Tab-separated table of C-alpha atoms in Angstrom:
chain	number	residue	atom	x	y	z
A	86	MET	CA	-51.344	46.134	103.507
A	87	ARG	CA	-53.299	48.789	105.432
A	88	GLY	CA	-53.974	51.893	103.349
A	89	GLU	CA	-53.382	50.129	100.023
A	90	THR	CA	-56.036	48.967	97.574
A	91	ALA	CA	-55.786	45.242	96.953
A	92	ALA	CA	-55.207	44.250	93.350
A	93	GLN	CA	-58.364	42.803	91.831
A	94	PRO	CA	-58.379	39.639	89.694
A	95	ARG	CA	-58.373	40.404	85.994
A	96	ALA	CA	-59.677	38.410	83.041
A	97	LYS	CA	-57.486	37.528	80.085
A	98	GLY	CA	-58.457	35.658	76.971
A	99	ALA	CA	-57.051	34.999	73.511
A	100	ALA	CA	-58.153	32.983	70.504
A	101	VAL	CA	-56.730	32.271	67.064
A	102	LEU	CA	-58.985	30.803	64.372
A	103	SER	CA	-58.446	29.955	60.719
A	104	VAL	CA	-60.843	28.267	58.298
A	105	TYR	CA	-60.605	27.177	54.663
A	106	GLY	CA	-62.919	26.058	51.887
A	107	ASP	CA	-62.547	22.446	50.760
A	108	ALA	CA	-62.966	21.134	47.202
A	109	THR	CA	-66.757	20.911	47.625
A	110	GLY	CA	-67.079	24.451	48.971
A	111	VAL	CA	-67.648	23.424	52.585
A	112	THR	CA	-65.880	25.589	55.171
A	113	ARG	CA	-63.527	23.565	57.383
A	114	LEU	CA	-61.498	24.297	60.478
A	115	ARG	CA	-57.772	24.632	59.870
A	116	ASP	CA	-56.481	25.983	63.168
A	117	LEU	CA	-57.971	26.788	66.561
A	118	ARG	CA	-56.159	27.963	69.670
A	119	GLN	CA	-57.870	29.479	72.664
A	120	SER	CA	-56.899	30.346	76.205
A	121	GLY	CA	-58.216	32.052	79.299
A	122	SER	CA	-61.686	33.565	79.325
A	123	LEU	CA	-62.233	33.661	75.543
A	124	LYS	CA	-63.815	30.538	74.031
A	125	LEU	CA	-65.170	29.677	70.593
A	126	VAL	CA	-68.003	27.266	69.889
A	127	PHE	CA	-69.231	26.078	66.492
A	128	PRO	CA	-72.986	25.447	66.080
A	129	GLN	CA	-74.132	23.042	63.392
A	130	THR	CA	-75.511	25.105	60.501
A	131	HIS	CA	-76.334	22.376	57.925
A	132	ARG	CA	-74.907	24.764	55.332
A	133	LYS	CA	-71.569	25.064	53.594
A	134	GLN	CA	-71.000	28.254	55.561
A	135	ALA	CA	-69.490	27.806	59.043
A	136	GLU	CA	-70.587	29.647	62.162
A	137	ALA	CA	-68.504	30.542	65.215
A	138	VAL	CA	-69.782	32.001	68.477
A	139	PHE	CA	-67.273	33.602	70.818
A	140	VAL	CA	-67.963	33.524	74.529
A	141	ASN	CA	-66.439	35.644	77.281
A	142	THR	CA	-66.596	33.259	80.260
A	143	ALA	CA	-65.608	36.122	82.588
A	144	GLY	CA	-69.103	37.536	82.099
A	145	GLY	CA	-68.065	41.006	80.978
A	146	ILE	CA	-65.154	43.428	80.686
A	147	THR	CA	-63.738	45.683	83.372
A	148	GLY	CA	-60.567	47.699	83.916
A	149	GLY	CA	-57.387	45.695	83.422
A	150	ASP	CA	-59.014	42.924	81.369
A	151	ARG	CA	-57.299	41.896	78.135
A	152	PHE	CA	-58.911	40.064	75.216
A	153	ALA	CA	-57.452	39.338	71.777
A	154	LEU	CA	-59.004	37.563	68.791
A	155	ASP	CA	-57.244	36.753	65.497
A	156	VAL	CA	-59.283	35.261	62.628
A	157	ASP	CA	-58.128	34.196	59.153
A	158	VAL	CA	-60.782	33.276	56.565
A	159	GLN	CA	-58.897	31.575	53.772
A	160	THR	CA	-59.724	31.139	50.096
A	161	GLY	CA	-63.072	29.492	49.412
A	162	ALA	CA	-64.313	29.732	53.008
A	163	ALA	CA	-67.454	31.434	54.314
A	164	LEU	CA	-67.692	32.180	58.031
A	165	ALA	CA	-70.224	33.981	60.233
A	166	MET	CA	-69.090	35.119	63.682
A	167	THR	CA	-71.200	36.405	66.544
A	168	THR	CA	-71.319	36.557	70.335
A	169	GLN	CA	-73.313	34.352	72.677
A	170	ALA	CA	-75.072	37.433	74.086
A	171	ALA	CA	-74.561	41.161	74.506
A	172	GLU	CA	-71.128	42.085	75.888
A	173	ARG	CA	-70.953	44.325	78.965
A	174	ALA	CA	-68.347	46.905	79.888
A	175	TYR	CA	-68.583	47.186	83.676
A	176	ARG	CA	-67.361	49.725	86.205
A	177	ALA	CA	-63.554	49.928	86.357
A	178	GLN	CA	-61.239	50.995	89.130
A	179	THR	CA	-59.581	54.374	88.714
A	180	GLY	CA	-56.642	54.228	86.335
A	181	GLU	CA	-57.466	50.772	84.934
A	182	ILE	CA	-58.660	50.260	81.357
A	183	GLY	CA	-59.940	47.101	79.698
A	184	LYS	CA	-58.628	46.354	76.201
A	185	VAL	CA	-60.139	44.291	73.391
A	186	THR	CA	-58.137	43.780	70.199
A	187	THR	CA	-59.554	41.976	67.162
A	188	ARG	CA	-57.819	41.277	63.863
A	189	LEU	CA	-59.767	39.797	60.953
A	190	THR	CA	-58.193	38.685	57.671
A	191	VAL	CA	-60.330	37.701	54.662
A	192	GLN	CA	-58.541	36.254	51.668
A	193	ASN	CA	-59.537	36.200	48.000
A	194	ASP	CA	-62.841	34.452	47.217
A	195	ALA	CA	-63.669	34.196	50.930
A	196	THR	CA	-66.556	35.689	52.928
A	197	LEU	CA	-66.753	36.834	56.541
A	198	HIS	CA	-69.844	38.060	58.367
A	199	TRP	CA	-68.720	39.803	61.562
A	200	LEU	CA	-71.952	40.065	63.575
A	201	PRO	CA	-71.328	40.618	67.305
A	202	GLN	CA	-74.336	41.486	69.441
A	203	GLU	CA	-74.534	44.715	71.409
A	204	LEU	CA	-71.803	46.154	73.583
A	205	ILE	CA	-73.489	47.693	76.650
A	206	LEU	CA	-71.584	50.454	78.423
A	207	PHE	CA	-72.109	50.825	82.184
A	208	ASP	CA	-71.385	53.956	84.198
A	209	HIS	CA	-67.702	54.305	85.201
A	210	CYS	CA	-66.608	51.784	82.571
A	211	ALA	CA	-63.171	52.151	80.977
A	212	LEU	CA	-62.634	50.340	77.688
A	213	LYS	CA	-60.459	50.579	74.612
A	214	ARG	CA	-61.410	48.480	71.583
A	215	ARG	CA	-59.621	48.060	68.282
A	216	LEU	CA	-60.969	46.186	65.253
A	217	ASP	CA	-58.650	45.762	62.258
A	218	ILE	CA	-60.014	44.116	59.102
A	219	ARG	CA	-57.706	43.228	56.246
A	220	LEU	CA	-59.410	42.295	52.990
A	221	ALA	CA	-57.893	40.854	49.845
A	222	ALA	CA	-59.014	42.275	46.492
A	223	ARG	CA	-61.809	39.701	45.981
A	224	ALA	CA	-62.877	39.283	49.605
A	225	ARG	CA	-66.490	39.791	50.755
A	226	PHE	CA	-67.254	41.223	54.163
A	227	LEU	CA	-70.256	42.243	56.275
A	228	MET	CA	-69.908	43.947	59.654
A	229	VAL	CA	-72.279	45.215	62.326
A	230	GLU	CA	-71.109	46.978	65.498
A	231	PRO	CA	-73.956	47.912	67.892
A	232	VAL	CA	-73.268	49.957	71.041
A	233	VAL	CA	-75.755	50.640	73.861
A	234	PHE	CA	-75.194	53.541	76.247
A	235	GLY	CA	-76.589	52.191	79.520
A	236	ARG	CA	-79.686	50.121	80.227
A	237	ALA	CA	-82.793	52.164	79.488
A	238	ALA	CA	-85.022	49.971	81.688
A	239	MET	CA	-83.063	50.803	84.850
A	240	PRO	CA	-82.756	53.769	83.852
A	241	GLU	CA	-79.007	54.400	83.844
A	242	VAL	CA	-77.094	57.646	83.366
A	243	LEU	CA	-73.534	57.436	82.051
A	244	SER	CA	-72.062	60.297	84.061
A	245	ASN	CA	-68.440	59.158	83.865
A	246	VAL	CA	-67.169	56.769	81.203
A	247	THR	CA	-64.021	56.204	79.198
A	248	PHE	CA	-64.655	54.538	75.855
A	249	GLN	CA	-62.328	54.547	72.872
A	250	ASP	CA	-63.318	52.586	69.774
A	251	ARG	CA	-61.340	52.199	66.557
A	252	ILE	CA	-62.349	50.379	63.357
A	253	SER	CA	-60.103	50.038	60.322
A	254	ILE	CA	-60.933	48.222	57.078
A	255	THR	CA	-58.247	47.967	54.419
A	256	ARG	CA	-58.224	46.243	51.038
A	257	ASP	CA	-54.880	45.232	49.609
A	258	ASP	CA	-53.371	47.381	52.386
A	259	ARG	CA	-55.223	50.514	51.214
A	260	PRO	CA	-57.667	52.256	53.599
A	261	LEU	CA	-61.281	51.481	52.787
A	262	TYR	CA	-63.169	52.511	55.936
A	263	ILE	CA	-61.741	54.205	59.029
A	264	ASP	CA	-63.950	54.996	62.006
A	265	GLY	CA	-63.392	56.049	65.594
A	266	MET	CA	-65.251	57.124	68.721
A	267	ASP	CA	-64.012	58.725	71.931
A	268	LEU	CA	-66.361	59.209	74.867
A	269	CYS	CA	-64.903	60.580	78.064
A	270	GLY	CA	-66.770	61.936	81.073
A	271	ASP	CA	-70.514	62.601	80.989
A	272	ALA	CA	-71.569	60.516	77.992
A	273	THR	CA	-75.289	61.010	78.602
A	274	ALA	CA	-74.968	64.793	78.365
A	275	HIS	CA	-72.748	64.507	75.311
A	276	LEU	CA	-75.153	62.188	73.478
A	277	ALA	CA	-78.093	64.456	74.326
A	278	ARG	CA	-76.731	67.199	72.076
A	279	PRO	CA	-78.811	67.513	68.874
A	280	THR	CA	-75.717	67.524	66.663
A	281	ILE	CA	-74.326	64.361	68.293
A	282	ALA	CA	-77.093	61.818	68.982
A	283	ASN	CA	-80.127	63.903	70.015
A	284	GLY	CA	-80.643	61.794	73.123
A	285	ALA	CA	-80.285	58.374	71.488
A	286	GLY	CA	-79.335	55.542	73.826
A	287	ALA	CA	-78.030	53.113	71.205
A	288	MET	CA	-76.292	53.153	67.839
A	289	ALA	CA	-74.994	50.783	65.185
A	290	SER	CA	-72.670	50.860	62.218
A	291	VAL	CA	-73.067	48.389	59.349
A	292	VAL	CA	-70.586	47.970	56.500
A	293	LEU	CA	-70.994	45.679	53.492
A	294	VAL	CA	-68.105	45.119	51.075
A	295	ASP	CA	-69.443	43.076	48.178
A	296	PRO	CA	-69.684	43.473	44.379
A	297	ALA	CA	-73.494	43.295	44.753
A	298	ALA	CA	-73.668	46.013	47.436
A	299	GLN	CA	-75.317	48.611	45.156
A	300	ARG	CA	-78.225	46.264	44.482
A	301	HIS	CA	-79.138	46.235	48.168
A	302	LEU	CA	-79.287	50.005	48.646
A	303	ASN	CA	-82.943	50.711	47.860
A	304	ALA	CA	-84.222	47.686	49.765
A	305	ILE	CA	-82.143	48.625	52.812
A	306	ARG	CA	-83.330	52.225	52.796
A	307	ALA	CA	-86.918	50.982	52.802
A	308	LEU	CA	-86.206	48.968	55.969
A	309	LEU	CA	-84.500	51.754	57.927
A	310	PRO	CA	-86.196	54.026	60.493
A	311	PRO	CA	-85.976	57.848	60.215
A	312	THR	CA	-82.985	57.843	62.591
A	313	ALA	CA	-80.820	55.827	60.181
A	314	GLY	CA	-79.263	56.315	56.779
A	315	ALA	CA	-77.547	54.225	54.114
A	316	SER	CA	-75.160	55.299	51.383
A	317	MET	CA	-72.551	53.941	48.989
A	318	MET	CA	-68.936	54.811	49.800
A	319	GLY	CA	-67.831	53.154	46.575
A	320	ASP	CA	-69.135	50.841	43.885
A	321	ASP	CA	-69.055	47.885	46.273
A	322	ILE	CA	-69.154	49.492	49.742
A	323	LEU	CA	-72.493	50.048	51.491
A	324	VAL	CA	-72.462	51.860	54.851
A	325	ILE	CA	-75.362	52.220	57.318
A	326	ARG	CA	-75.481	54.448	60.398
A	327	GLN	CA	-78.296	54.089	62.862
A	328	LEU	CA	-79.405	55.730	66.103
A	329	ALA	CA	-82.147	54.396	68.365
A	330	ARG	CA	-83.821	55.298	71.647
A	331	ASP	CA	-82.707	52.053	73.306
A	332	SER	CA	-81.378	48.561	72.594
A	333	PHE	CA	-84.835	47.084	71.956
A	334	GLU	CA	-85.632	49.646	69.289
A	335	LEU	CA	-82.174	49.231	67.755
A	336	ARG	CA	-82.443	45.454	67.531
A	337	ARG	CA	-85.994	45.562	66.184
A	338	SER	CA	-84.869	47.572	63.166
A	339	LEU	CA	-81.427	45.967	62.778
A	340	ILE	CA	-82.561	42.363	62.477
A	341	PRO	CA	-84.554	42.837	59.213
A	342	VAL	CA	-81.555	44.656	57.708
A	343	LEU	CA	-79.138	41.911	58.725
A	344	ASN	CA	-81.543	39.220	57.558
A	345	HIS	CA	-81.631	40.874	54.146
A	346	LEU	CA	-77.858	41.268	53.883
A	347	THR	CA	-77.142	37.699	55.068
A	348	GLN	CA	-79.888	36.175	52.920
A	349	ASN	CA	-81.697	34.991	56.057
A	350	THR	CA	-78.670	33.237	57.553
A	351	LEU	CA	-78.354	35.513	60.577
A	352	PRO	CA	-76.909	33.432	63.467
A	353	THR	CA	-79.463	31.967	65.849
A	354	ALA	CA	-77.962	33.840	68.813
A	355	TRP	CA	-79.419	37.074	67.383
A	356	ARG	CA	-82.945	35.626	67.632
A	357	LEU	CA	-82.830	34.385	71.231
């Protein structure tokens, strides 16, 4: 109708995945359901560990989009998950917010490597993400979450964005790692502040939950640039925070760290 803004098409996608370890230690598919714009593909790894790549066939996220992923890594299984490429949060119409909800469950004597590639925020994007990880007492877990604030090559200024990010890791229902970020308005000006990001255009958080985490600390610190730091939050919890000028610089320093922590089994998509 004249004077009204036509409703725009919106992307929706959902996937449910569960894997288990068989008697020989090979990770097998138990359940897979997927719908809409969220798809999972499974490259051949020639290892006992399985690999899953999730693909957003909509090509990005904008206001009103809805995506949900639920993963269960059962006893004896080892799974690495990544994205086909960097995800993009595009410009949204006023009052519309895209939502991405991910729930990961890792059972006893199971391992999950959650290794999505970068999320790139565009000016006027509006996105809320929530990542909930539930670990059993003897679960092993590695996570990286890289975020890029605009494309440096353009160059882009994020003068008006809405971005809310929540990460929760629990073990036996007890909080292990809780993190959150809220960016609203002029993100470029906010990130330019010396006490916030000192002008960095990209960042990443890495968390390793593993009985051998302490053994990696010195090697990881030797790999990190001056704009990153690593510390132990507990006997088996290693946390890394990193800032970088742009996505290229971030990836260049992240890949050696992830190679070390995955014992050189980083998914191929990270090397393309």
